Structure formats: C-alpha cells, structure tokens
Coordinates of C-alpha atoms in Angstrom, one line a residue:
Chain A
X1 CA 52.9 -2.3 -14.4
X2 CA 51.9 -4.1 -11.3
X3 CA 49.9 -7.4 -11.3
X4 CA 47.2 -5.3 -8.9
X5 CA 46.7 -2.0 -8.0
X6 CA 45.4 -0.7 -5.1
X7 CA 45.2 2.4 -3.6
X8 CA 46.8 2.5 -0.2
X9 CA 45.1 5.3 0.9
X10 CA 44.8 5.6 4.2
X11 CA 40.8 6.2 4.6
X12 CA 39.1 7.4 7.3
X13 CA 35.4 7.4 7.7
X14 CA 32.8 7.9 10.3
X15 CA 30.9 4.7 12.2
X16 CA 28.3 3.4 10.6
X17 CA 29.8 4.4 6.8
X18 CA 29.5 2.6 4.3
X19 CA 33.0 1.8 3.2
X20 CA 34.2 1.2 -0.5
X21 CA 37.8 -0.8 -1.4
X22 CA 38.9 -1.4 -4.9
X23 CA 41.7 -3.2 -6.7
X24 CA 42.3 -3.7 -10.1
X25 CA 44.2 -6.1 -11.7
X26 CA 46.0 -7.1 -15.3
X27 CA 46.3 -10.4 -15.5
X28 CA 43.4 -12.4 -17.2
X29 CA 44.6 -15.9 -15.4
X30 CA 43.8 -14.4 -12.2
X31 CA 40.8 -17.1 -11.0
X32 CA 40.1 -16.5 -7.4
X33 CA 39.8 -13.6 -5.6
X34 CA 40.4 -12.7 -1.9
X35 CA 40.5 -10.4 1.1
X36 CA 42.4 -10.0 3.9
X37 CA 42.1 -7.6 7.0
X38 CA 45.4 -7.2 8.4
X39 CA 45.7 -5.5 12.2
X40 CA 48.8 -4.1 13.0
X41 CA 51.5 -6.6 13.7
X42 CA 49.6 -9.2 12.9
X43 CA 48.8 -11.7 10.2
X44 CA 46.2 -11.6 7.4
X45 CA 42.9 -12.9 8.2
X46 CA 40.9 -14.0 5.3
X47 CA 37.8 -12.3 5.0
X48 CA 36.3 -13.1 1.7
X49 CA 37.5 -15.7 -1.1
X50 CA 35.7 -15.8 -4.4
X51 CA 35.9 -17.2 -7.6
X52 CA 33.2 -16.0 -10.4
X53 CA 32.2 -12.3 -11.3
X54 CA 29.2 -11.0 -9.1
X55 CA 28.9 -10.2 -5.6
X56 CA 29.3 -12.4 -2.5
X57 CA 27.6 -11.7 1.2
X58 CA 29.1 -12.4 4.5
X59 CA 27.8 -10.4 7.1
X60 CA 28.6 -6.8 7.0
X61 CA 31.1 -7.5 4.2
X62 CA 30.6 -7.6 0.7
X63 CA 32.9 -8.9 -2.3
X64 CA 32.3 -8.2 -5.7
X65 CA 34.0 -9.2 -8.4
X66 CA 33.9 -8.0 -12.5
X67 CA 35.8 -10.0 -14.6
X68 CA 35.5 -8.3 -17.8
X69 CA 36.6 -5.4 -16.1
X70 CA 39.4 -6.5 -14.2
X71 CA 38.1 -4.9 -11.0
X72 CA 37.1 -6.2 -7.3
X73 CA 35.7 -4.4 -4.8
X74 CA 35.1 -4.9 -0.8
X75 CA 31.9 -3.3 0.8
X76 CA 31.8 -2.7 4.4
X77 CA 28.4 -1.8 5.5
X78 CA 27.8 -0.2 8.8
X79 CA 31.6 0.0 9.6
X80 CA 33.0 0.3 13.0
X81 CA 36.1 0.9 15.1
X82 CA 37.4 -2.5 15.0
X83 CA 36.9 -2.4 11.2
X84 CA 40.3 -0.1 11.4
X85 CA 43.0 -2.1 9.7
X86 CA 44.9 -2.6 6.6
X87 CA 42.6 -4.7 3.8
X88 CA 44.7 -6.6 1.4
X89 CA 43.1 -7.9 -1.6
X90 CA 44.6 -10.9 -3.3
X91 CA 44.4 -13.2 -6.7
X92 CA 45.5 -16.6 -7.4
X93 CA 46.1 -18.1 -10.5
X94 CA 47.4 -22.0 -10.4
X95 CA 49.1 -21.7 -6.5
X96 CA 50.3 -18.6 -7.1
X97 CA 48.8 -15.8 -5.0
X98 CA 49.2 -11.7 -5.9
X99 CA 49.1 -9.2 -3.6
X100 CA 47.6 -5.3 -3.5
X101 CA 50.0 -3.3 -1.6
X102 CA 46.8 -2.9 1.1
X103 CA 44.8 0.2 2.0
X104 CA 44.8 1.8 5.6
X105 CA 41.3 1.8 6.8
X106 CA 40.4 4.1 10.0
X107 CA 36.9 4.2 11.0
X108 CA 36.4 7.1 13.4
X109 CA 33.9 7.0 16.5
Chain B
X1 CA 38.5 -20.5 8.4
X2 CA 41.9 -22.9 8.8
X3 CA 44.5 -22.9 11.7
X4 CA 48.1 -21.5 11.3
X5 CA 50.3 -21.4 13.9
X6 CA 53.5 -19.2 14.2
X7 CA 55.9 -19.3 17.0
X8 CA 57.3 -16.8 18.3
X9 CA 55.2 -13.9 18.4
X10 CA 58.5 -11.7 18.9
X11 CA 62.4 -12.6 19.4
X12 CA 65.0 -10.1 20.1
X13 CA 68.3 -11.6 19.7
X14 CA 72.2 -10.1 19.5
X15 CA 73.7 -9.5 16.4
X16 CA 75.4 -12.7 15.2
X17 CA 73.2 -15.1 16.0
X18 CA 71.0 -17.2 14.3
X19 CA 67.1 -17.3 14.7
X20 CA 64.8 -19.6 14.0
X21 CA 60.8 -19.3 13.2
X22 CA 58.3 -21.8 13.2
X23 CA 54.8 -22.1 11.1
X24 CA 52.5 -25.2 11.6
X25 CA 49.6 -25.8 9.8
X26 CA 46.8 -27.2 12.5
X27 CA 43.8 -29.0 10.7
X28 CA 44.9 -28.9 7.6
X29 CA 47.8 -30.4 5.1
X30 CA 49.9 -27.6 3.4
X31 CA 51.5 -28.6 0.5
X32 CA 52.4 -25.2 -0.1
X33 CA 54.1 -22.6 2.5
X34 CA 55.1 -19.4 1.8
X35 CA 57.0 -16.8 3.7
X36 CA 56.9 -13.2 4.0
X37 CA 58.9 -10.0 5.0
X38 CA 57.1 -7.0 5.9
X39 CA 58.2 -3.3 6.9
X40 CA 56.1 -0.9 8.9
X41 CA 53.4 0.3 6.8
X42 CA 54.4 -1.6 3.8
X43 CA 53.1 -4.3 2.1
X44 CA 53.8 -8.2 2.4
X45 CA 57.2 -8.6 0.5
X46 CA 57.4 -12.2 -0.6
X47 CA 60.8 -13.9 0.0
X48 CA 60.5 -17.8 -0.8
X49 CA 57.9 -20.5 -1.9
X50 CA 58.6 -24.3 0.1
X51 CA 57.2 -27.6 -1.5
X52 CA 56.8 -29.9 0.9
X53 CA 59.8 -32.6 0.4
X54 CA 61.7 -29.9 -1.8
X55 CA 64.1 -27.3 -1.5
X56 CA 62.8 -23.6 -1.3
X57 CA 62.4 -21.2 -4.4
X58 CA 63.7 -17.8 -3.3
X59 CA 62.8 -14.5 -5.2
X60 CA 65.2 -12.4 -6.3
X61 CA 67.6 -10.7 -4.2
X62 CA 66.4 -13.1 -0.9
X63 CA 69.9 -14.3 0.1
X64 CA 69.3 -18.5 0.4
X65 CA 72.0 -18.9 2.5
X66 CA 70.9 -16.2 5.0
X67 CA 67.3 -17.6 5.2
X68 CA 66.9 -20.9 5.5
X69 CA 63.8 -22.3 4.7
X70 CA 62.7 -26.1 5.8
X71 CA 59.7 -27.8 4.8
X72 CA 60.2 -31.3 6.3
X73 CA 56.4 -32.0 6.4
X74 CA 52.7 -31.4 5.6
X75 CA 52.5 -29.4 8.5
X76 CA 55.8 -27.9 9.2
X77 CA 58.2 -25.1 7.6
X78 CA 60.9 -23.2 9.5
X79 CA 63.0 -20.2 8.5
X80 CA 66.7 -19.7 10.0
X81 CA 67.9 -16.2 9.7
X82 CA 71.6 -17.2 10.3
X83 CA 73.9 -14.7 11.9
X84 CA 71.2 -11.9 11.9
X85 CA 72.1 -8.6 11.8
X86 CA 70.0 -5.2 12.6
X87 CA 69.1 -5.0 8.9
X88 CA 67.5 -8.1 9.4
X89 CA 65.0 -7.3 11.9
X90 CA 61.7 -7.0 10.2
X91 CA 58.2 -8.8 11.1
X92 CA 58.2 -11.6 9.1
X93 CA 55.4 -13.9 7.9
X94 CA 54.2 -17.2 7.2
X95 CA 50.9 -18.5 5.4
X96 CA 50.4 -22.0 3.9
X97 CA 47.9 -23.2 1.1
X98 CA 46.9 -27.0 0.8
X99 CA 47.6 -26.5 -2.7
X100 CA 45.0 -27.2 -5.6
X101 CA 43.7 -25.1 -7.6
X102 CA 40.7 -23.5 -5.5
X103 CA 42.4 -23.6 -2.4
X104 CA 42.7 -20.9 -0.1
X105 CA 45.7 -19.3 1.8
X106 CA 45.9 -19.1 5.7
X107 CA 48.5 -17.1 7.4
X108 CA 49.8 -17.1 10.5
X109 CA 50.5 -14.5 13.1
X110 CA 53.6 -13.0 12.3
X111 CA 56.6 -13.3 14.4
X112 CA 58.7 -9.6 15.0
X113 CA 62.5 -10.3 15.0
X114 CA 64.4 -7.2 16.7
X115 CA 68.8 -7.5 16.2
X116 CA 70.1 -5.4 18.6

C-alpha cells in the first residue's frame, strides 16, 4: 500500500465548477499537509500548506484536512481555464515529504 | 511563497557527455534539497536527498555514480548526469526545504534534459 493515494484522474469540468480533489493517506505521522499545482513542464507551485484537521481559505481555493480520517481534500471554487494542471497533494512528517501520484485537472471554457 | 531557482530550463546534449543542473535557493537557507525525476504524465519520482555539508542519500536503484549530487552550500546543489545517454533524458527536478519541522518545500522550475 502506498503512503497516499490519489486518484489521477484526469478531470474535466466546465468554468465556473466547483472542483473536488482528494487524497488519502496511511501514515498517522503525517503532520503537514500540502498542495501543489503543477503546469506542464514545469515545477510545483505550492498552493496550500496546512497543519491541523479543518479547512483552510485562500482565495478561490480551499484545503481541508480530517485527521481521524486520513483524508484531505482541495476545493476549487469558480474554476477556470488556467486552473488546468496537474494538483499534487503532499505530507510531511519530520523532513520527509510524500507524494500523491497527482490528478489531471482540465477545466473546459 | 520562497524563491527557487533552476538553471537550465532545457539542455540537449550528445550521448556521452556529462550535464550538469543547477538549483539555488534565493531568500531563503535550504538545509535540505531534494531532487526529482519525472516522466511525461507521471508523477515526481524521487532520486536523492542532499544535506548541506554531506554526501547525498540516493533511493534505490538511482545509480550514485551516474548522478552526482553537490550540496556545497545553504543555497546551492547541483546534479551531474555523467556520460548521459538517451535513457537519461527525462525532466528532472529540484525543490529545497529550510528544514525544521514546519517548514515548507519550494521547487524549482524543472530543467528538460534531451540525449540525442
């Protein structure tokens, strides 16, 4: 079994969607959580970094985080075009960092 | 969010030679660089850990001797691919981490190495 699982999808919505990302995740140690968008041939840019269970706002994005559950999620409200990438989610535990395998977002015009 | 740098963006070299890619942390200290391969549409593939001051940790199967990893400073780690070959072309990846517990990790912007 993995250390997270994520579904790669790809997804494809219409602008102004609401969009849904999920990871789940086995190890108990994990202490921070965090997203990355990745744009094709490029690095990761963080999005969201978090540390306790609850949700966390920036913007159009959303982070939530359920510890008891093992389960983070990243909310895009209103998506648009440029929100097309690949989302990474991540956990850290001492300076080790984890890594979903990413999902393929495409949000359609 | 923090500043890292990666140079180049893209080589293309001849079979045989070596290569070498740099990743600099701009405003901040990183203790901790790590460096990445990744195939189209795949994820990131993790292929060594640098402490500053110290040599590399390589995962498994990463040859050490084929990808040489320097982390002189606070702000600078290289990787060599010595005598690349077309299996070797890949994009590859840095990100650093000032370390700490609650720190967070920046990358940088990839660099695409083609072997002809």
């Amino acid at each position: 079994q993995k250390e997270v699982e994520q579904d790669p999808g790809p997804l494809s919505v219409p602008e102004g969607a609401i969009v849904s990302l999920n990871c789940t995740y086995s190890n108990s140690a994990f202490q921070y959580f965090m997203w990355y968008r990745q744009y094709s041939r490029k690095g990761p840019e963080l999005l969201m970094y978090t540390y306790s269970s609850g949700n966390k706002e920036d913007g159009r994005f959303t982070a939530q985080v359920d510890k008891s559950s093992k389960y983070i999620s990243l909310f895009i409200r209103d998506s648009q075009p440029s929100d097309s990438a690949t989302y990474l989610c991540a956990m850290k535990t001492g300076n080790q960092f984890y890594f979903g395998t990413g999902t393929s977002l495409t949000v359609i015009p | 969010g923090a500043v890292v740098s990666q140079h180049p963006s893209w080589v293309i070299c001849k079979s045989g030679t070596s290569v070498k890619i740099e990743c600099r942390s701009l405003d901040f200290q990183a203790t901790t660089m790590f460096w990445y391969r990744q195939f189209p549409k795949q994820s990131l593939m993790l292929m060594a850990t640098s402490n500053e001051g110290s040599k590399a940790t390589y995962e498994q199967g990463v040859e050490k001797d084929k990808f040489l990893i320097n982390h002189a400073s606070l702000t600078l780690s290289t990787l060599t691919v010595t005598s690349a070959h077309p299996e070797d072309s890949s994009f590859y990846i840095c990100s650093a981490s000032a370390g700490g517990a609650n720190e967070k990790l920046f990358f940088g912007s990839g660099t695409q190495l083609s072997v002809l």
